[in-house]
Every structure is written in C-alpha cells, then in structure tokens.
Short mmCIF file of C-alpha atoms in Angstrom, two decimals:
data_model
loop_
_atom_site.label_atom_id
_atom_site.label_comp_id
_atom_site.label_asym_id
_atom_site.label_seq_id
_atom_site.Cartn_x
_atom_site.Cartn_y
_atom_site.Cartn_z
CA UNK A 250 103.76 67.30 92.64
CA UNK A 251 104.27 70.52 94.67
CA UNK A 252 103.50 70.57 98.55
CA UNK A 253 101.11 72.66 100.72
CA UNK A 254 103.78 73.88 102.24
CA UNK A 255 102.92 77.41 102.84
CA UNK A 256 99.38 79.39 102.35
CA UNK A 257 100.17 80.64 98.67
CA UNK A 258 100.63 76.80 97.54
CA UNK A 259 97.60 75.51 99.61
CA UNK A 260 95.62 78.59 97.62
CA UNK A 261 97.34 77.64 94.47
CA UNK A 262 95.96 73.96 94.48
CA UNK A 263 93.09 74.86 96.11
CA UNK A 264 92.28 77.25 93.13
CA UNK A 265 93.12 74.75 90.52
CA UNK A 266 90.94 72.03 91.56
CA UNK A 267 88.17 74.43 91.97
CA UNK A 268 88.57 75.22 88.69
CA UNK A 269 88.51 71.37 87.33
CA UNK A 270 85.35 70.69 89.45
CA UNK A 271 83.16 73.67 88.01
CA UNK A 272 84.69 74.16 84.56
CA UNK A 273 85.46 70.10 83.66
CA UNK A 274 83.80 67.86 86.01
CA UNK A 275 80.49 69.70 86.92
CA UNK A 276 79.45 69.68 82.71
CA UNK A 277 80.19 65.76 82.74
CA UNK A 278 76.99 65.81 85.47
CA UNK A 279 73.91 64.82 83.24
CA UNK A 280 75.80 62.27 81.21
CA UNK A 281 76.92 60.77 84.52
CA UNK A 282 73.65 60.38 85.65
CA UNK A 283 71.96 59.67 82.39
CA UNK A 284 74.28 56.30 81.74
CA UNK A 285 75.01 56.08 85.69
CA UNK A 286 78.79 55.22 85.01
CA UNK A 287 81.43 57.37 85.62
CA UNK A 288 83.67 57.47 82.34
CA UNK A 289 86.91 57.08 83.56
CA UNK A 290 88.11 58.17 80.42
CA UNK A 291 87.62 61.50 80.44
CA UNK A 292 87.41 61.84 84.67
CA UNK A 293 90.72 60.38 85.31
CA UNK A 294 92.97 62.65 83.88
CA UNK A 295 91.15 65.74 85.13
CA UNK A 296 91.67 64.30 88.51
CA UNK A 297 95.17 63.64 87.60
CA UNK A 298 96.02 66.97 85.98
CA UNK A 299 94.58 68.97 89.03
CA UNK A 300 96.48 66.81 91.72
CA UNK A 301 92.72 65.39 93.24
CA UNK A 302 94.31 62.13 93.88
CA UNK A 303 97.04 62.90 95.78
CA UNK A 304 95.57 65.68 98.07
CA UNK A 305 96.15 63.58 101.16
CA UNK A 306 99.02 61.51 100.17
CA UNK A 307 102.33 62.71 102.14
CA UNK A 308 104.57 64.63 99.91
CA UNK A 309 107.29 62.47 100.42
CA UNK A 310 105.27 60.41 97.84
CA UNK A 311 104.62 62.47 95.50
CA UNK A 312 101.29 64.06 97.26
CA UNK A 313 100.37 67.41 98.42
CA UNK A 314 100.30 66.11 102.10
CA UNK A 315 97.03 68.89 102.63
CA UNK A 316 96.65 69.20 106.67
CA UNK A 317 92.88 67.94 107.56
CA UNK A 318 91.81 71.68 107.88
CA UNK A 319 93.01 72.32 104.30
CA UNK A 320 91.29 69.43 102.51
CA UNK A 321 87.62 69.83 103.94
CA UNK A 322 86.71 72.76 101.64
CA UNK A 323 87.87 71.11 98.74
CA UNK A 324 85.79 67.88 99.37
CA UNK A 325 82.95 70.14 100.11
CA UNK A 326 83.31 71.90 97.15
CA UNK A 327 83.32 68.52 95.54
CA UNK A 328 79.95 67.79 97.07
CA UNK A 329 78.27 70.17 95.26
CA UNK A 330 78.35 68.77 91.79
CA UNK A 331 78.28 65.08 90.58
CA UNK A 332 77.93 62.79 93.81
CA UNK A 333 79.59 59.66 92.78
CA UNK A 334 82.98 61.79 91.51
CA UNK A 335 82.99 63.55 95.04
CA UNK A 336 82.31 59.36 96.59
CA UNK A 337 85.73 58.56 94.92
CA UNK A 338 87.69 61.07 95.75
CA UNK A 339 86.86 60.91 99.22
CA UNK A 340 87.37 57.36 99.23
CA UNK A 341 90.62 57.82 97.74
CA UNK A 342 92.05 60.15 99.82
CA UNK A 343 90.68 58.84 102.96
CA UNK A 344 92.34 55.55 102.86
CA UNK A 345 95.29 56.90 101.28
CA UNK A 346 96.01 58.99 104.37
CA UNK A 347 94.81 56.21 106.86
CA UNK A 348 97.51 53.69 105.44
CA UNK A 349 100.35 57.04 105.37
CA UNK A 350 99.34 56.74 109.26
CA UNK A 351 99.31 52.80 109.75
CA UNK A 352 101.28 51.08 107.49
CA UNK A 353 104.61 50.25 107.13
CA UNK A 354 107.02 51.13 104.69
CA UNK A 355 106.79 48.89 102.24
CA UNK A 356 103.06 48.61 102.21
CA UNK A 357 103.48 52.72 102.19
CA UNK A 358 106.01 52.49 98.99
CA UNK A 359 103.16 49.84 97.59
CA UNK A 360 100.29 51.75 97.22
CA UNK A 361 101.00 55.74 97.91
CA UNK A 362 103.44 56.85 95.31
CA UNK A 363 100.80 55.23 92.40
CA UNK A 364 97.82 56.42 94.72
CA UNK A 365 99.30 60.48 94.15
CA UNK A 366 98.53 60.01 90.67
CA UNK A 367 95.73 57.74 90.27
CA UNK A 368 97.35 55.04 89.06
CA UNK A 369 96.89 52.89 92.34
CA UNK A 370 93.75 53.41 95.37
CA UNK A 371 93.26 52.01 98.52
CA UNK A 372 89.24 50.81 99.28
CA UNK A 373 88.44 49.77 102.44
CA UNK A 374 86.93 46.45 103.13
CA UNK A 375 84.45 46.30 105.88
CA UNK A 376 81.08 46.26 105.49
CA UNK A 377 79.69 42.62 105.21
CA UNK A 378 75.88 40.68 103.84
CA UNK A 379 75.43 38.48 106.91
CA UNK A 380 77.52 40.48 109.93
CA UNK A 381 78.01 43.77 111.64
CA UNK A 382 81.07 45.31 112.17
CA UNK A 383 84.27 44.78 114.38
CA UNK A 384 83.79 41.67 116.72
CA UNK A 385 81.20 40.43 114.44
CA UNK A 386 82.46 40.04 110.97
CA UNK A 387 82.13 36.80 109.31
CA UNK A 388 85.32 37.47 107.40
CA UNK A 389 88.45 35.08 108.45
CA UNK A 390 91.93 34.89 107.95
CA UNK A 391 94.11 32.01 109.25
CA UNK A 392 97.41 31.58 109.32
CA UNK A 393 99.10 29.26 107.43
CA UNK A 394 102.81 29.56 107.55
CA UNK A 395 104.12 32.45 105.80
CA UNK A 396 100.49 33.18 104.69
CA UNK A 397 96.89 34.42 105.53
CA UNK A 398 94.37 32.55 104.39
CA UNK A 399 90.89 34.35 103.64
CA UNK A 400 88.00 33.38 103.53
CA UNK A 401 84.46 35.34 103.19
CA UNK A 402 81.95 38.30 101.88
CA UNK A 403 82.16 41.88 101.91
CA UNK A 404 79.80 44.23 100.13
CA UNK A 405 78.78 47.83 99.50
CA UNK A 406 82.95 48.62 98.79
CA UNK A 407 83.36 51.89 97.25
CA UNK A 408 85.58 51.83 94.46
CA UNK A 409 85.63 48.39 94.21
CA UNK A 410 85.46 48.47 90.14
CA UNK A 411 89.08 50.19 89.70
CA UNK A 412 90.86 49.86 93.42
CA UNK A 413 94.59 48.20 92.89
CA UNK A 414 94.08 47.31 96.96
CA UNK A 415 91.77 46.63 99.61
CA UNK A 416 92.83 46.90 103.35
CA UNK A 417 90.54 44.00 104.20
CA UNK A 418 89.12 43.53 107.97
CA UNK A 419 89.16 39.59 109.00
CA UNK A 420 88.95 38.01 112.34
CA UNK A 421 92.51 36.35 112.78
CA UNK A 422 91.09 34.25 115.47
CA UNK A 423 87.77 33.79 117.52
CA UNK A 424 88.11 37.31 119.16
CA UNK A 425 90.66 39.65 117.62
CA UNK A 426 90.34 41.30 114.11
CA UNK A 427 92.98 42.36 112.39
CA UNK A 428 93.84 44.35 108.80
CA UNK A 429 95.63 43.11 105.83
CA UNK A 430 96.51 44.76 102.40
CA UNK A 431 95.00 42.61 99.43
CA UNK A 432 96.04 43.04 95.86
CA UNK A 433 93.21 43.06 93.25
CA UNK A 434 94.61 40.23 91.67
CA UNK A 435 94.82 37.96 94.35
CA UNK A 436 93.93 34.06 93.35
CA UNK A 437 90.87 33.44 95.18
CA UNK A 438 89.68 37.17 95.53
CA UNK A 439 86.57 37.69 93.22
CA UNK A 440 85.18 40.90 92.60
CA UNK A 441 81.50 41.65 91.67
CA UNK A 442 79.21 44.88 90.81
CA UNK A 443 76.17 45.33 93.24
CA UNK A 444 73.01 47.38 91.61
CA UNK A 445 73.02 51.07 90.96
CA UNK A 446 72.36 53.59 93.65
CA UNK A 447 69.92 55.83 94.31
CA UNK A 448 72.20 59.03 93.93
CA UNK A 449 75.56 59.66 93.79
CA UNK A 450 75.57 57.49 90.14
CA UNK A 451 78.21 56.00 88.96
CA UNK A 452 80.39 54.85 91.74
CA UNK A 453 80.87 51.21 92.31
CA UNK A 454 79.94 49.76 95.63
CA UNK A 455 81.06 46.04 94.78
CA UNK A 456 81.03 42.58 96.69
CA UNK A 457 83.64 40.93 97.41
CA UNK A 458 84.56 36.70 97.63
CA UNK A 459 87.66 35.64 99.27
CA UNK A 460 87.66 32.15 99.05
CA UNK A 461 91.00 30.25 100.51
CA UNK A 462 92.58 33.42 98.97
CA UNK A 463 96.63 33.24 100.28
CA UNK A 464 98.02 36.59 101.48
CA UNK A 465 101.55 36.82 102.50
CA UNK A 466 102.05 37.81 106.57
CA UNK A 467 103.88 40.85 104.99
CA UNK A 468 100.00 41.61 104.21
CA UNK A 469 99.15 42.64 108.03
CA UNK A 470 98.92 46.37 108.63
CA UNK A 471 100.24 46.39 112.28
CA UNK A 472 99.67 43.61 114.47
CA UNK A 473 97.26 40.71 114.86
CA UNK A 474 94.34 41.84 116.65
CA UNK A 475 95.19 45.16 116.09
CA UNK A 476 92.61 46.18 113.37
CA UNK A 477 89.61 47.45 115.78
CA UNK A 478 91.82 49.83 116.51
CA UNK A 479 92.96 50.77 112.33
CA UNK A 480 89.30 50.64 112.14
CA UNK A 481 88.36 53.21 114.61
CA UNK A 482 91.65 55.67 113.85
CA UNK A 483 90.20 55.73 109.83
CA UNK A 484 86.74 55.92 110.53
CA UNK A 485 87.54 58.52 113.10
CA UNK A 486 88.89 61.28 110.34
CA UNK A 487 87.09 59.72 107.30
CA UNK A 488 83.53 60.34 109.01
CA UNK A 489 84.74 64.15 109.60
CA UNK A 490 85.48 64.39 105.55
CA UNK A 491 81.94 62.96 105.63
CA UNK A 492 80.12 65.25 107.46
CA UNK A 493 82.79 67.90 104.94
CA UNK A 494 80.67 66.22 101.77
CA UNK A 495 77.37 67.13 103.76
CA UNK A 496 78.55 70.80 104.11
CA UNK A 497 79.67 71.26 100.55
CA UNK A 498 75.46 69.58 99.35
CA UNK A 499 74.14 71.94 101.94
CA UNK A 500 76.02 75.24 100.72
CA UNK A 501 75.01 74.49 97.06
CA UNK A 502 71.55 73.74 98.28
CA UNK A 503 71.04 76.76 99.87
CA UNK A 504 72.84 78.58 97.22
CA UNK A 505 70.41 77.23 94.52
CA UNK A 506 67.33 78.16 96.51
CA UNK A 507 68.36 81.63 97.54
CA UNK A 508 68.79 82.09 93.78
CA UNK A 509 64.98 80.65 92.91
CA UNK A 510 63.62 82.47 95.72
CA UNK A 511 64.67 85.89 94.09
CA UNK A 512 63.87 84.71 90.36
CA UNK A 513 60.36 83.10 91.51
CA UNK A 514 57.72 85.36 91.12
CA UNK A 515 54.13 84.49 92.27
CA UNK A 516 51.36 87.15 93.25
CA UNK A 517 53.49 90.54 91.29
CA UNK A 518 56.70 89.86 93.82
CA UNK A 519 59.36 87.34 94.56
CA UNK A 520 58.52 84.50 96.66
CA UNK A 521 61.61 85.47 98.36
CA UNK A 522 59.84 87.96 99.61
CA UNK A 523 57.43 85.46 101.92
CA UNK A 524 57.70 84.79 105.12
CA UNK A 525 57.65 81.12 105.10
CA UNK A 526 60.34 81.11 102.66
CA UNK A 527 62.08 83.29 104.66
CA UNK A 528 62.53 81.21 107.67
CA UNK A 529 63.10 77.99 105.27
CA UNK A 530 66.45 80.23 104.00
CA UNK A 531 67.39 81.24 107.30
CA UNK A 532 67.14 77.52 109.02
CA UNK A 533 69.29 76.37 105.98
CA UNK A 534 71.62 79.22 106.48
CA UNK A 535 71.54 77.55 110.66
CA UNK A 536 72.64 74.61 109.58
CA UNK A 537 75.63 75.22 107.09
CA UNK A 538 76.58 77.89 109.83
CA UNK A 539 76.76 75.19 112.67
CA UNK A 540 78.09 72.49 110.64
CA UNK A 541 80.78 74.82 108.79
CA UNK A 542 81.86 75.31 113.08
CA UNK A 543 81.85 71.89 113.99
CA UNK A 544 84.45 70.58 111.14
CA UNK A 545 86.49 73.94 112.34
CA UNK A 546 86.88 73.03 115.51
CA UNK A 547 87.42 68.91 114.78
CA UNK A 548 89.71 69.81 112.08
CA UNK A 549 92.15 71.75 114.40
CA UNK A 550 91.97 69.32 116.76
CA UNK A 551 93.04 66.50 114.37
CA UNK A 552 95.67 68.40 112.63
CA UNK A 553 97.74 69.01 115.95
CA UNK A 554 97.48 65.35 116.60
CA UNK A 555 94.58 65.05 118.74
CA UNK A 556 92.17 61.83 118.95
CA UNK A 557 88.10 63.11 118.04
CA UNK A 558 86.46 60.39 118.65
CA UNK A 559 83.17 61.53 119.87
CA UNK A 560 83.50 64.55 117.47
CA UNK A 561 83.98 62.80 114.32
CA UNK A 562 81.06 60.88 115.11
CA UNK A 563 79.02 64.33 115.97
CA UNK A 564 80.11 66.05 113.01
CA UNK A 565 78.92 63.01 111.05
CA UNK A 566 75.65 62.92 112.69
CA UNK A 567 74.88 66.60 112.67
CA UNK A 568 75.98 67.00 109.24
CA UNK A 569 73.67 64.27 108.13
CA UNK A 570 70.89 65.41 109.85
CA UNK A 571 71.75 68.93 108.30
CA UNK A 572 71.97 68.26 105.02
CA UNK A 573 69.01 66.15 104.97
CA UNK A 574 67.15 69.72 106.41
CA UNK A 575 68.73 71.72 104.14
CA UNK A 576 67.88 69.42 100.99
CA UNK A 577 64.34 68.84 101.89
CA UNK A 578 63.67 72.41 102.60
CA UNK A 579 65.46 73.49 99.13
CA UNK A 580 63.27 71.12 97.96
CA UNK A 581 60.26 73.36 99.33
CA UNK A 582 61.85 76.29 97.89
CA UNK A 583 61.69 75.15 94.09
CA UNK A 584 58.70 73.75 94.33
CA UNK A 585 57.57 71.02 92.04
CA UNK A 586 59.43 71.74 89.26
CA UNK A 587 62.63 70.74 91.75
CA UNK A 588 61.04 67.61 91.78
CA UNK A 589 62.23 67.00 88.18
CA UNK A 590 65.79 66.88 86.68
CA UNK A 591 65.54 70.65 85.24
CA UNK A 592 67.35 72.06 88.46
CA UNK A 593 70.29 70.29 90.07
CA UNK A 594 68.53 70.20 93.62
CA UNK A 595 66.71 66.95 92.68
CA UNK A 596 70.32 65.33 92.37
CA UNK A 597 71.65 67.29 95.23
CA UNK A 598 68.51 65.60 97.42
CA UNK A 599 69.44 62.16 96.41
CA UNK A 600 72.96 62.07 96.92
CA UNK A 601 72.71 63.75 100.11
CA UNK A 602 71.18 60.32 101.71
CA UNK A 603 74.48 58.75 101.08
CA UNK A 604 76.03 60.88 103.81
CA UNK A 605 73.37 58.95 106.40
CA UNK A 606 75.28 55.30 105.34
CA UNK A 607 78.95 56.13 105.03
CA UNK A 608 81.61 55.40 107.68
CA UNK A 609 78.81 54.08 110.17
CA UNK A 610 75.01 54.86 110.43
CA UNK A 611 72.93 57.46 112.45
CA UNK A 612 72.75 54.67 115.72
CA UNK A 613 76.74 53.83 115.54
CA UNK A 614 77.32 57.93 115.84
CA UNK A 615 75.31 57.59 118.97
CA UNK A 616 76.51 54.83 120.39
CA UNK A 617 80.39 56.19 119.92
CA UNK A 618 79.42 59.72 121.37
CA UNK A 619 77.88 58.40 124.29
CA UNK A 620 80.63 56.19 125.04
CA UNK A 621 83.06 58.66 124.83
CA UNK A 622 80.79 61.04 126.82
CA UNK A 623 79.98 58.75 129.41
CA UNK A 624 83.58 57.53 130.23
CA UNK A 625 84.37 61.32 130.72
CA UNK A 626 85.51 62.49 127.92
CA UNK A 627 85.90 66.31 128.03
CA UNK A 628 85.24 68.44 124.66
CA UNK A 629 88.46 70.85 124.98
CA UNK A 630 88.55 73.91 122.19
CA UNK A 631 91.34 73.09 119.29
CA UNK A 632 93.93 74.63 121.16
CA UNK A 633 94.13 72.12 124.09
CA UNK A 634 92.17 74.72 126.81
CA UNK A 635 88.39 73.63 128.29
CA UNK A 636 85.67 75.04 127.34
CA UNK A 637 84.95 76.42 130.40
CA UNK A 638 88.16 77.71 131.13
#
C-alpha cells in the first residue's frame, strides 16, 4: 500500500475512496438500514480495495500513514452516507493510530500490519454499566506473576462483533489505571451484542465479560498506572475525527436542503425563495463554516506534534451542537415528507445524535475545556504564535 507521501498521492487516495463511498458503499444504504446489519461481505473488501482501513496506520506497516489534516475530509465525507460504515472506520483508524503512538513494538507488529488491510482492528474498551470513566471504572486487573488477571464489564464497544483486539482500561490497583491489549479469544473474555441503535445501523456496540481472564504482562501498553494518560492522548485526537464525522452530516445536510429549497415550489415560486428559509440555509451554512475552521486549526496543531486538549474537546462540542442545528433545521427545510425515509435527511438526523455520545459527552467537553482554560492554557494559532500577537 502506497504512502501519502507527497500531495499527488494524498489526492490519489483521497479520490479513490471518494469514489468507493458514493459509487459502492452509499447504494448499500437502504439495505443497511432495512436489515440493520452491516454485510461484511460485500463492505469489507470495498474497504479493503480502496485502502479505508489502513488510512491511519504508519506506512511502515503497510498503511498510508495520512497526517491528521489529511484524513478529516475523508471521514467527513464518510459521514455523509451510511452512519454505522463511517462508525467503523473511524473506530478503526482511531485506535489504529493511538496504539502506532503508544505501543510497543511487538504489540505494534501484533495488530497494525493486519489492521492496514482489515484483517485485524483495534476497539477500545472503556465505557462501563455500573462506573464512569478513569478513576472510577469497576474493571480490574491483578497481577499474578507473569499475568494480568481481569476481571469485569464493559459495554457500548464499537466494533465489538469483528475486533481481533481490545486495548482494555482496568484499575491495576486501588488508584492507578492502566491499558492492556486483549485478544478476542482470550479464555475468560466473553463477548455479547447489545440492542440496535437508533441511527447509524448496523454497527455493533457489544458488552464485554472478563471473568479471571489471564493476560500476559507483555499485554500492558506502557506502564502501570499509566493508562489515564493513553486514555486522554486517544480521546484527545479521536474526539477531533468526531467532531470531522459531524462536519461531513452537516455538509450533506445542508447540501440536501439547498437542493429541496430550489425544487420545492409552494405559492407559483421556490420556497427557496422565502425568507425564513433563507436564514435556516444561511445559519447551516454558519455552522459548517465555523466547524470546517475549528478542525483546521486543531488539525495543524496536532500534526506538528502539539497537545489539543481543550480543542479536541471544543471541536467535539461545537461540532455536536452544530450538526444537531444543521440536522434539525434541514429537517425544517423538507418538511414532513423529510420526516419519512423517501429523502436521506431522516437518516442523516438520526445518526447525527451519535456524535453527542462518542469519545465523552456534552458535560465531559466542558469539564476538560475549563480545566485546561482555567490552569492557563493559552489557544496559540497552528503555527506556534498567540493569537494576539
């Protein structure tokens, strides 16, 4: 698999998956939704033959290594057709590049060169029933040995139905929490299906038992204790790609309803013609605008090795709250008959409310903004320079 390596391979790949989202992915919609399974049979090698799996993965495995900056349009454009395709690749890649940045080398040779080509994925193992997040999971792993021991729930795990490893949060002892790869078939590790979703169809968001399930110590991604901070490093970028997913709904929202509001004729004109759906158009327009700035500026920061913490989380947060805008004023736009499957906005309005649960909800993008705010953190442009230099 070729590299980005200069700005007539990025546009050749770019072009190509482009292609194999609008001409082969985007007509597999309806049955996708009607059957609300994804048939891997016919998805995976499209994903393979246009290099979607390994768009993060570092090219010295077999990847395209895409920078940050070159990846968020093509997860956008993902966005804008079937949601629980653009949920899996974004999964995919997001943990694929987390582990290229935190692992070591043989957990790197484990799981990337398979990851490139589909054949292996990473899902990341957080959310839990009964506990929150970091210092207050439930999930435990002991050490025994020359082995982990875990023991616990996790649920609402994207990709849980075909991942060949988990990187699994635990508490390694009463105060520290730490990261360790699982393999699917680990004795003791039990994998279950949750019930379908309200959009994005298709994906899997499974639970998952450990019980007395034996890891080897090799298993540990960096240090004991270390895995608030893997936990913060891949929401950090992952919740960026998020807020990318939120762009690409809003474009082909706004897209769709610019198109009804010149084909919609009420009263001898075009309803685009009306004030009020005027402003509804140019508010949309706002928001894309905005957000399509925001991932600019966090992307550049990201790809020249910068830390965004209270970025990611406002480019999450805005994006959320933008798309949701966008979606329910598109929504206005059509009219009732948008209400109904005969136009793809009613999809587009359902999987947008995904974006508001992924990689943290609205109150944790608060909470990490303000804390990165009120410790003094300075928002500097992508090139290193104040913004009121």
């Amino acid at each position: 698999m070729a590299s980005a390596g200069n700005a007539t391979d990025y546009r050749t790949i770019r072009d190509r998956v482009f292609a194999a989202i609008w001409d082969e992915l985007d007509p597999l919609a309806e049955q996708i939704e009607n059957e609300e399974h994804i048939p891997r049979e016919k998805v995976w090698p499209i994903l393979r033959d246009c290099g979607a799996f390994g768009l993060l993965v570092p090219s010295q495995y077999g990847g395209y290594g895409l920078t940050i900056g070159q990846y968020l349009p093509i997860i956008a454009e993902f966005a804008k057709v079937q949601g629980g395709i653009r949920a899996l690749v974004h999964v995919h890649n997001s943990f694929a590049h987390a582990l290229s940045e935190i692992g070591d080398p043989a957990q790197k040779d484990a799981v990337l060169s398979g990851a490139a080509t589909g054949e292996r994925s990473l899902a990341f193992a957080l959310t839990e029933p009964e506990h929150g997040t970091g210092a207050d999971l439930g999930t435990t792993a002991r050490r025994e040995g020359t082995h982990y021991v875990l023991n616990g729930t996790k649920w609402l795990i994207t990709n849980s139905d075909f991942a060949s490893h988990f990187m699994v949060m635990a508490k390694t002892s009463a105060t520290e929490v730490s990261a360790l790869l699982v393999e699917r078939d680990t004795p003791g590790f039990r994998i279950e299906p949750l019930p379908e979703t309200m959009g994005c169809k298709g994906g899997e968001h499974g639970r998952l038992t450990f019980t007395e399930a034996r890891v080897p110590v090799s298993a540990l991604i960096g240090g004991e204790g270390q895995g608030q901070e893997h936990l913060e490093r891949a929401l950090e970028i992952s919740r960026v790609l998020v807020a990318a997913s939120s762009l690409g709904t809003a474009e082909r929202a706004l897209e769709l309803s610019v198109q009804r509001a010149n084909e919609r004729v009420t009263f001898g004109k075009p309803i685009a013609q009306r004030q009020a759906v005027q402003r509804y158009v140019a508010e949309m327009a706002m928001d894309v605008y905005a957000l399509r700035g925001m991932l600019a500026d966090a992307a550049a920061k990201w790809d020249v090795g910068r830390r965004i913490p209270a970025e990611a989380s406002m480019c999450k947060q805005f994006g959320l709250e933008a798309v949701g805008r966008v979606t329910d004023r598109a929504l206005l736009v059509h009219g009732g008959i948008g209400y109904t499957r005969q136009f793809p906005i009613e999809r587009l309005y359902r999987d947008a409310r995904l974006n508001w649960l992924e990689e943290g909800s609205p109150t944790i993008q608060y909470m990490v903004a303000a804390r990165e705010i009120l410790a003094g953190y300075r928002f500097d442009d992508a090139f290193g320079g104040p913004v009121d230099a």
